[in-house]
Coordinates of C-alpha atoms in Angstrom, one line a residue:
M1 CA -10.0 9.2 -10.1
R2 CA -11.2 6.6 -8.0
P3 CA -8.9 4.5 -5.9
M4 CA -10.0 1.3 -7.4
I5 CA -10.5 0.3 -11.4
T6 CA -11.6 -3.2 -12.4
T7 CA -9.9 -4.9 -15.1
S8 CA -12.7 -4.5 -17.7
E9 CA -12.3 -1.0 -17.0
L10 CA -8.3 -1.0 -17.8
A11 CA -8.7 -3.1 -20.6
E12 CA -11.1 -1.1 -22.4
Q13 CA -8.9 2.0 -21.5
L14 CA -5.6 0.3 -22.6
S15 CA -7.1 -0.9 -26.2
G16 CA -8.0 3.5 -26.6
P17 CA -5.9 6.0 -27.9
E18 CA -2.4 6.0 -26.6
S19 CA -2.7 9.4 -25.1
A20 CA -5.9 8.4 -23.2
R21 CA -4.0 5.5 -21.6
S22 CA -2.7 5.3 -17.5
V23 CA 0.6 4.9 -16.9
V24 CA 0.9 1.2 -15.6
L25 CA 2.9 0.2 -13.0
D26 CA 3.8 -3.6 -12.2
V27 CA 4.8 -3.4 -8.4
R28 CA 4.7 -7.4 -7.6
W29 CA 7.2 -8.0 -4.4
R30 CA 7.3 -11.0 -2.0
L31 CA 9.0 -11.3 1.4
A32 CA 9.9 -14.5 0.4
G33 CA 10.0 -16.4 -3.2
P34 CA 11.0 -15.4 -6.4
P35 CA 11.5 -11.6 -6.7
G36 CA 8.7 -9.8 -8.1
A37 CA 11.0 -8.5 -10.9
D38 CA 11.5 -12.0 -12.1
S39 CA 7.9 -12.7 -12.5
Y40 CA 7.4 -9.1 -14.5
R41 CA 10.2 -10.6 -17.1
E42 CA 8.2 -13.6 -17.4
A43 CA 5.1 -11.9 -17.9
H44 CA 3.1 -8.7 -17.5
L45 CA 0.1 -6.1 -18.5
P46 CA 0.8 -4.4 -21.8
G47 CA 2.8 -1.7 -21.5
A48 CA 3.7 -2.4 -17.9
V49 CA 6.8 -1.0 -16.0
Y50 CA 8.1 -2.5 -13.0
V51 CA 9.0 -0.5 -9.9
D52 CA 10.6 -2.0 -7.1
L53 CA 9.3 -2.1 -3.3
D54 CA 12.7 -2.1 -2.0
T55 CA 14.8 0.7 -3.9
A56 CA 12.0 2.7 -5.4
L57 CA 8.9 2.8 -3.2
A58 CA 11.0 2.9 0.3
G59 CA 14.3 4.2 1.6
E60 CA 17.0 2.5 3.3
P61 CA 16.1 0.1 6.1
G62 CA 17.5 1.1 9.3
E63 CA 16.5 3.5 12.3
G64 CA 13.4 4.3 10.6
G65 CA 12.4 1.1 10.0
R66 CA 12.1 -1.7 7.3
H67 CA 10.3 0.2 4.5
P68 CA 10.6 3.8 5.6
L69 CA 9.3 6.2 3.5
P70 CA 12.0 7.3 0.2
E71 CA 13.7 10.0 -0.4
P72 CA 11.4 12.7 -2.6
E73 CA 14.3 13.0 -5.2
T74 CA 14.8 9.0 -5.3
L75 CA 11.0 8.3 -5.6
Q76 CA 10.7 11.3 -8.2
R77 CA 13.7 9.6 -10.2
H78 CA 12.1 6.1 -10.5
L79 CA 8.5 8.0 -11.3
R80 CA 9.9 9.7 -14.0
A81 CA 11.8 6.6 -15.4
A82 CA 8.7 4.6 -15.1
G83 CA 6.6 7.5 -17.5
V84 CA 4.5 9.1 -14.9
R85 CA 3.6 12.6 -15.9
A86 CA 2.0 15.0 -14.1
G87 CA -1.9 15.1 -14.1
H88 CA -1.8 11.8 -16.2
P89 CA -3.4 8.9 -14.7
V90 CA -1.5 6.2 -13.3
V91 CA -2.9 2.5 -12.6
V92 CA -0.5 -0.1 -10.4
Y93 CA -1.0 -3.8 -9.8
D94 CA 0.6 -6.7 -7.4
D95 CA -0.4 -10.4 -7.5
S96 CA -0.9 -10.9 -3.7
D97 CA -3.3 -8.9 -1.4
G98 CA -3.1 -5.7 -3.0
S99 CA -1.1 -4.0 -0.4
V100 CA 2.3 -3.7 -2.3
A101 CA -0.1 -1.7 -4.9
A102 CA -1.8 0.1 -2.0
R103 CA 1.9 1.1 -0.8
A104 CA 2.7 2.8 -4.3
W105 CA -0.9 4.3 -4.5
W106 CA -0.2 5.8 -1.2
L107 CA 2.9 7.3 -2.1
L108 CA 1.7 8.6 -5.5
R109 CA -0.9 10.5 -3.6
W110 CA 1.6 11.4 -0.6
A111 CA 3.7 12.8 -3.6
G112 CA 0.9 14.9 -4.7
H113 CA -0.3 13.0 -7.6
A114 CA -3.8 12.4 -7.3
E115 CA -4.5 10.5 -10.5
V116 CA -3.8 6.7 -9.1
A117 CA -6.0 3.7 -8.8
V118 CA -5.2 0.2 -7.6
L119 CA -6.0 -2.5 -10.2
D120 CA -8.8 -4.9 -8.3
G121 CA -7.5 -8.5 -8.3
G122 CA -4.3 -7.6 -9.6
F123 CA -2.5 -9.7 -12.0
A124 CA -3.9 -13.0 -10.9
A125 CA -7.7 -11.5 -11.8
W126 CA -6.2 -10.2 -15.1
A127 CA -4.6 -13.3 -16.3
E128 CA -7.6 -15.6 -14.8
E129 CA -10.0 -13.4 -17.3
E130 CA -7.2 -14.8 -20.0
R131 CA -6.6 -11.1 -21.0
P132 CA -3.2 -10.0 -22.8
L133 CA 0.1 -10.5 -21.2
T134 CA 3.5 -10.0 -22.5
D135 CA 7.0 -10.4 -21.9
E136 CA 8.0 -7.1 -24.1
I137 CA 9.8 -4.7 -21.7
P138 CA 8.7 -1.3 -22.7
S139 CA 10.9 1.9 -23.1
P140 CA 8.8 4.6 -21.7
A141 CA 9.6 8.1 -22.4
E142 CA 10.6 10.3 -19.5
G143 CA 7.8 11.3 -17.2
D144 CA 8.0 14.8 -15.4
I145 CA 6.1 14.3 -12.2
V146 CA 7.4 16.6 -9.3
V147 CA 7.2 15.0 -6.1
E148 CA 5.7 17.4 -3.6
P149 CA 5.6 15.4 -0.1
G150 CA 2.6 16.0 2.1
G151 CA -0.3 14.8 0.0
M152 CA -1.7 12.2 2.7
P153 CA -1.0 12.7 6.3
V154 CA 2.0 10.6 8.5
L155 CA 2.7 10.0 11.9
D156 CA 5.8 9.6 13.8
A157 CA 5.9 7.5 16.8
A158 CA 4.9 9.9 19.0
D159 CA 1.8 10.9 16.8
A160 CA 0.9 7.3 17.1
A161 CA 0.8 6.9 20.7
T162 CA -1.5 9.8 21.1
L163 CA -3.6 8.8 18.4
A164 CA -3.9 5.4 20.2
R165 CA -5.7 7.1 23.2
D166 CA -6.9 10.1 21.6
G167 CA -8.4 8.5 18.4
L168 CA -8.2 5.7 16.9
L169 CA -4.8 3.6 15.8
F170 CA -5.2 0.4 13.8
D171 CA -2.7 -2.5 13.5
A172 CA -3.2 -3.9 10.5
R173 CA -1.0 -7.1 11.2
A174 CA -2.2 -10.6 11.7
R175 CA -3.9 -11.2 15.2
P176 CA -0.8 -13.7 16.6
R177 CA 1.8 -10.9 15.7
Y178 CA -0.6 -8.1 17.1
A179 CA -1.1 -10.2 20.2
G180 CA 2.5 -10.7 20.9
E181 CA 2.2 -14.5 20.2
T182 CA 4.8 -14.4 17.7
E183 CA 7.2 -11.8 16.3
P184 CA 9.3 -13.5 13.5
I185 CA 11.1 -10.3 12.0
D186 CA 10.8 -7.2 14.6
P187 CA 13.2 -7.0 17.8
R188 CA 9.9 -7.4 20.3
A189 CA 6.6 -8.9 20.2
G190 CA 3.2 -7.1 21.1
H191 CA 1.6 -3.9 19.8
I192 CA 1.0 -0.3 20.3
P193 CA -0.9 0.2 23.6
G194 CA -4.1 1.3 23.1
A195 CA -3.8 -0.1 19.1
V196 CA -6.7 -1.9 17.6
N197 CA -6.5 -5.1 15.5
A198 CA -7.5 -4.6 12.1
P199 CA -5.6 -7.2 9.9
F200 CA -5.2 -5.8 6.4
S201 CA -6.5 -9.3 5.3
G202 CA -9.9 -8.7 5.8
H203 CA -10.2 -6.3 3.0
V204 CA -10.1 -8.9 0.2
G205 CA -12.7 -11.6 -0.4
E206 CA -11.7 -15.2 -1.0
D207 CA -11.2 -14.4 -5.0
G208 CA -8.6 -12.1 -4.2
R209 CA -10.8 -8.9 -5.3
W210 CA -11.5 -5.9 -2.7
R211 CA -14.5 -6.0 -0.9
D212 CA -17.1 -3.2 -2.0
A213 CA -17.7 -0.2 -0.2
S214 CA -20.9 -1.0 1.6
E215 CA -18.7 -4.5 3.3
L216 CA -15.6 -2.3 3.8
A217 CA -17.9 0.4 5.7
E218 CA -19.6 -2.3 7.6
R219 CA -16.3 -3.7 8.7
F220 CA -14.9 -0.3 9.6
E221 CA -18.1 0.8 11.6
G222 CA -17.6 -2.6 13.8
L223 CA -14.2 -1.4 14.3
G224 CA -15.4 1.7 15.9
V225 CA -15.0 4.1 12.8
A226 CA -17.4 6.8 12.9
P227 CA -17.1 10.0 10.4
E228 CA -16.0 12.3 12.7
T229 CA -13.1 9.6 14.0
P230 CA -9.6 10.5 13.3
V231 CA -7.7 7.3 12.1
G232 CA -3.8 6.1 12.3
V233 CA -2.6 3.1 10.4
Y234 CA 0.3 0.9 11.0
C235 CA 1.6 -2.5 10.3
G236 CA 5.2 -4.2 10.6
S237 CA 7.2 -1.8 7.9
G238 CA 4.1 0.7 6.6
V239 CA 3.4 -1.4 3.4
T240 CA 0.1 -3.6 4.3
A241 CA -0.9 -0.6 6.5
S242 CA -1.7 1.3 3.0
S243 CA -4.2 -1.2 2.3
V244 CA -6.0 0.3 5.2
V245 CA -5.8 3.8 4.4
L246 CA -7.1 2.7 1.0
A247 CA -9.7 0.2 2.1
L248 CA -10.6 3.1 4.2
E249 CA -11.1 5.9 1.4
V250 CA -12.8 3.0 -0.6
A251 CA -15.3 2.6 2.4
G252 CA -16.1 6.5 2.2
H253 CA -14.4 7.5 5.1
P254 CA -14.4 11.6 4.8
E255 CA -10.7 11.8 5.5
P256 CA -7.5 9.7 5.1
A257 CA -6.5 8.0 7.7
A258 CA -2.8 8.6 8.9
L259 CA 0.1 6.1 8.4
Y260 CA 2.6 5.6 10.6
A261 CA 5.4 4.4 8.0
G262 CA 7.7 3.2 10.4
S263 CA 5.3 1.0 12.0
W264 CA 6.4 -2.0 14.4
S265 CA 9.6 -2.1 13.0
H266 CA 10.5 1.4 14.1
W267 CA 8.4 1.6 17.4
S268 CA 10.0 -1.9 18.7
R269 CA 13.5 -0.7 18.0
D270 CA 13.5 1.4 20.9
P271 CA 13.2 -0.6 24.5
E272 CA 11.7 2.6 26.0
R273 CA 8.5 2.4 24.1
P274 CA 6.0 0.5 25.8
L275 CA 4.2 -2.4 24.2
A276 CA 0.9 -4.4 25.2
T277 CA 0.2 -8.0 24.4
G278 CA -2.8 -9.7 24.0
D279 CA -5.8 -9.4 22.1
L280 CA -7.4 -6.1 23.7
P281 CA -5.8 -2.6 23.1
G282 CA -4.4 -2.1 26.3

């Protein structure tokens, strides 16, 4: 299954036989502002089930960071409640820049479920095209997905430090946070020494849709990615970094990038871990 699906492709699928329709997950979430669940109750794609980032797609915040990986049993329970079935396609969407949808995409892939795609343009693109919306809350049949971690590579802090020197480690945060000019959330400002800044905002155009494969490939080539390059990614808490993993796959990179799930929220907790500041990797 391709990692991205267009609004027209999904609309055609949802108008077909029920057995052929993807399970659709609404994963809207905001760091500040109205909760995604409130927006879901107001309007969502027909048949879409809401899945919360904080309770389903991440573990409890703490020593592992602000959005550590969820326990497999917890993720499995939420996915089954949403109707996710083994071998059956899933489509995920959000209403911002695609990064939360990318986190859901990544988690499903990590869990061993390959049949998952992100809706290009998300809720905004669907609504702008005046496609069907509803406030009806579905009651899906219980799914049977078995979460088997290991489908996508992950990094711990030591792995990230090594990859920053021996491969290519991307920091997906905005430049001011990477440079250490500001840090509104985490304990210390700066970046992992050797990491290259690759802001996740560069993956989407002004219209909110993802850039095409050739544009993304050109972007990553300019950042030093070659076919044989081992790549890892981190961000503030492991959410927006997932969009870099997705963008690299769309761009045609042959191997999935590894995710440092704890990201800067984990790295910066330990005062013994080094940091760099400024625009250069350090």
